[in-house]
Amino acid sequence: MGKSGAGKTSMRLLIFSNYTANDTRRLGATIDVEHSTVQFMGDLNLNIWDCGGQHKYLDNYLNEQKENIFGNVEVLIYVFDLETTNKDSEYMLYDECLHSLATYSRDAKVYCLVHKMDKIPDPEKKAQTVELYRQALAKRSDLFRPEVFGTSIWDQSLYHAWSQIVYKMVPNMATIEDHLNNFRRLADATEVALFERATFLVVCSASVDPSTALKKYMGVSQSIKTYRFTCGQLQLPFQSIEMRNKNYSLFIEPFTKSTYILVITTDPDIEPAVTKANINAARNHFVKLAD
Amino acid sequence: VLAHQRGSEKLAERRVLFMGLPRSGKSSILSVVFENAHPYQVISILPTQERVVYHMVTGIEIYDFPGIDDYAENQFSNAVDPSVYSGDTTALVYVVDSQGDIQGSLVTLFSVMRVAQAVNEQLPIHIFIHKVDGLSEELKQDIQQDIQQRVLKNMGYENLNSTFVYFHRTTIFDESVREALSRVVQRLVPRYQNLENLLNSFCTKSGLDKVFLFDVGTKIYLSMDSSPTEPQLYTFSCQTIDAMVDMTLVLLSDITGATEDDDDMTMQRTVVGLDSNTKIFIYHINSYLALFCVGSAQLFRQKSLLEFNCTKIAKAIRQMLPT
Ligand SMILES: Nc1nc2c(ncn2[C@@H]2O[C@H](COP(=O)(O)OP(=O)(O)OP(=O)(O)O)[C@@H](O)[C@H]2O)c(=O)[nH]1
Ligand SMILES: Nc1nc2c(ncn2[C@@H]2O[C@H](COP(=O)(O)OP(=O)(O)O)[C@@H](O)[C@H]2O)c(=O)[nH]1
Ligand SMILES: [Mg+2]
């Protein structure tokens, strides 16, 4: 949900279809609601409703269509265009949406994305802007306690936010994460992450140094996603990568039915063949756990 | 990588000259290839006032000349000193805007050709039929045929030698411009014939399907084995290199001890598995050159043998190509 031009369709196509940021320049306004279904982590069906943000549609959602739109919602993602000229009317619209959501889907989870962050080049100002939104929104939506992310289709921030969003939707993720941590220790790896097959979003990770890890996985995930699309177009389906240099060894391989695994080792004494054997040994265990 | 130059400064021995009408796309091509500019960034590029030089590995220099407006009238020799065309390691690239004034561009090309061939009859002249994005396949072919005919016919009239004239269709929106540039510089690389022989024997002896020697920064290939190349393979190689470089940069960004200009990429080996049959092996031989090998998955069962062969070839190449 969000006003017209905020970037909803762009982000949907970036994450769930193989659009690049440049491709989105050609998009027109969304007519009414565009429904799509995405298979995620094997058997999780995400029904995504991209609600066109022009006035006539918004009025309709908040009146005649109220129950249809706001009933049975698991997650509401509200997109704010940070360049909006009229913040008050934006917030008013947001309040109305949450009000309807409270009526029909009290248990929904709400995320607010402050979008087009690329328009603010200065990192400090970026953080300030998101913080301002966070404070303003905290004052409004007492029932839902929304999480706020700054995002842009021009960098990894969008992947970051979406990874966090879907992470919470996958059942037993905490267990999988525990086991992934175990695997990392047993294999003497520095980093291990699981990518969801269809979207390449990072769904789970274990790292020696979690503070910088997520950013790295996002970067890797985005490069591979683009590359995999290229391979697919040439009928050369992408399978795996093994990379070694003086700093690290990296492996990306198909893992369970619905995931790829990324393993990075930095200890030069660990033979790549051993890491590969470890990945194969862990696969069966995770197949039982995850799929 | 680039520096502005006065017209009078001496040019390097191995050189590529970029010429063409103003706004034909010369500077755009060079900033996309050598400065990694995004094709959308060059829309507002300013006209070139003074000659600009780009340095390539192996001592090749690329010169971007200011657009030639009305050479014919200006007594062309005033604008460019004819000696720039001399030497057997010189190549000329003439950029024609396929969506612009083709007739005018060719008239200027002919006057450049006259001067150039008077100095150096064997000068390779590469005509880039540029900005072919957005044209239908049919129209592209028609335009190319039309230009080709006009150029060859005119050269016949004027008794010019057309043995060393080549045509390339290019656009900055795909890899065509890098591929065309690769063809241009290939013959300027020191000992190019030996280099090609070396890659040929490496390719057959290791049982590979194809080998390129890439300048990783520009994705120009300096050499390749002489087996036939599948049409999409070059583009795909570029995309593969891009993805791997992107990934490496992300990963190195916070590894302690890794420095930017250091030889972190040196000794990097990457295996990419495609369908169950094909694998790619990228072997960095120093911080900017890499062997790009395509082979069957079978071959990679004995990866250590392939790697051993690469080590030998890499050593030979390091000795052949000055850094
Ligand atoms: N600079 C910048 N532009 C963006 C970003 N995300 C989307 N855009 C641009 O914003 C424009 C509108 O995007 P859409 O995705 O169509 O907007 P929407 O929210 O779906 O609009 P409606 O369908 O009318 O509700 C497009 O031209 C996008 O390229 C971003 O992160 N940064
Ligand atoms: N459509 C299209 N436009 C291009 C291409 N290459 C360059 N241009 C545009 O052509 C214009 C002139 O380019 P420029 O490099 O300044 O030409 P120069 O005077 O020959 O150096 C710029 O607006 C570029 O964006 C191309 O491959 N396709
Ligand atoms: Mg839309």
XYZ file of C-alpha atoms in Angstrom, chain A residues 141-281:
141
model
C 0.220 3.105 15.194
C 0.086 1.886 18.752
C -1.616 -1.382 17.924
C 0.747 -2.592 15.230
C 4.241 -1.429 16.218
C 5.507 -1.226 12.654
C 9.122 -1.882 11.728
C 10.619 0.876 9.599
C 13.265 0.445 6.886
C 14.877 2.916 4.499
C 14.934 1.390 1.009
C 15.951 2.076 -2.562
C 15.855 0.018 -5.725
C 19.329 1.338 -6.559
C 21.188 -0.438 -3.762
C 20.960 -3.431 -1.445
C 18.687 -1.782 1.093
C 15.596 -3.167 -0.600
C 16.875 -6.734 -0.388
C 17.790 -6.145 3.195
C 14.297 -5.038 4.156
C 12.567 -7.815 2.233
C 14.840 -10.469 3.706
C 13.797 -9.329 7.177
C 10.160 -9.353 6.173
C 10.101 -12.863 4.732
C 12.342 -14.253 7.461
C 9.505 -13.779 9.919
C 7.022 -15.490 7.629
C 8.823 -18.807 7.353
C 7.774 -21.242 10.088
C 10.508 -22.908 12.198
C 13.141 -20.484 10.952
C 14.641 -20.225 14.426
C 15.332 -23.958 14.461
C 16.901 -23.869 11.031
C 19.110 -21.022 12.167
C 20.283 -23.016 15.192
C 21.261 -25.905 12.998
C 22.972 -23.610 10.528
C 25.068 -22.186 13.339
C 26.047 -25.693 14.357
C 27.004 -26.522 10.830
C 29.146 -23.403 10.589
C 31.074 -24.363 13.705
C 31.530 -27.985 12.662
C 32.737 -27.017 9.205
C 35.059 -24.313 10.580
C 33.472 -21.798 8.218
C 33.465 -18.027 8.678
C 30.087 -17.471 7.093
C 27.138 -19.606 6.091
C 23.899 -18.353 4.578
C 20.809 -19.821 2.967
C 19.283 -18.156 -0.089
C 15.715 -18.860 -1.077
C 15.799 -20.421 -4.557
C 13.155 -18.412 -6.360
C 14.060 -14.936 -5.101
C 17.612 -15.377 -3.820
C 16.582 -13.488 -0.692
C 18.725 -14.340 2.328
C 16.422 -16.287 4.595
C 18.863 -17.419 7.242
C 22.513 -16.972 8.112
C 25.261 -17.770 10.590
C 28.444 -15.785 10.849
C 31.531 -15.268 12.998
C 30.906 -11.534 12.774
C 27.185 -10.887 12.294
C 27.563 -7.084 12.277
C 28.823 -6.829 8.695
C 27.623 -10.183 7.445
C 24.128 -9.366 6.297
C 25.286 -6.550 4.039
C 27.719 -8.920 2.376
C 25.126 -11.616 1.768
C 22.836 -9.046 0.183
C 25.564 -8.041 -2.234
C 26.323 -11.620 -3.143
C 22.660 -12.469 -3.456
C 22.016 -9.569 -5.802
C 24.976 -10.349 -8.071
C 23.959 -13.983 -8.305
C 20.329 -13.207 -8.919
C 21.166 -10.980 -11.876
C 23.693 -13.473 -13.160
C 21.341 -16.416 -12.836
C 18.789 -14.564 -14.934
C 21.399 -14.002 -17.660
C 22.324 -17.683 -17.613
C 18.678 -18.669 -17.851
C 18.144 -16.533 -20.925
C 20.928 -18.399 -22.681
C 19.530 -21.791 -21.683
C 22.571 -22.358 -19.497
C 20.944 -22.807 -16.105
C 23.150 -21.532 -13.306
C 24.274 -24.172 -10.839
C 27.184 -23.341 -8.628
C 30.216 -21.182 -7.906
C 33.481 -22.026 -6.280
C 35.912 -19.168 -5.807
C 39.287 -19.138 -4.155
C 41.784 -16.333 -3.610
C 44.356 -15.442 -1.023
C 41.720 -14.192 1.436
C 38.934 -16.736 1.320
C 37.259 -19.702 -0.347
C 33.632 -19.382 -1.293
C 31.039 -21.933 -2.310
C 27.539 -21.402 -3.599
C 25.619 -24.591 -4.279
C 22.086 -25.881 -4.583
C 21.226 -27.119 -1.104
C 17.711 -28.207 -0.238
C 14.784 -28.226 -2.648
C 14.067 -24.585 -1.892
C 17.461 -23.134 -0.994
C 21.028 -22.464 -2.089
C 23.808 -22.455 0.454
C 26.687 -19.994 0.676
C 29.769 -21.052 2.633
C 32.865 -18.904 3.141
C 36.024 -20.132 4.813
C 38.997 -17.919 5.578
C 41.340 -20.437 7.180
C 43.834 -21.382 4.423
C 44.377 -24.821 5.995
C 40.863 -25.977 5.186
C 40.926 -27.796 1.861
C 38.080 -26.857 -0.513
C 37.342 -30.553 -1.000
C 36.692 -30.903 2.719
C 34.257 -28.005 2.756
C 32.452 -29.511 -0.215
C 32.209 -32.848 1.550
C 30.821 -31.089 4.607
C 28.161 -29.339 2.561
C 27.102 -32.654 1.071
C 27.000 -34.274 4.485
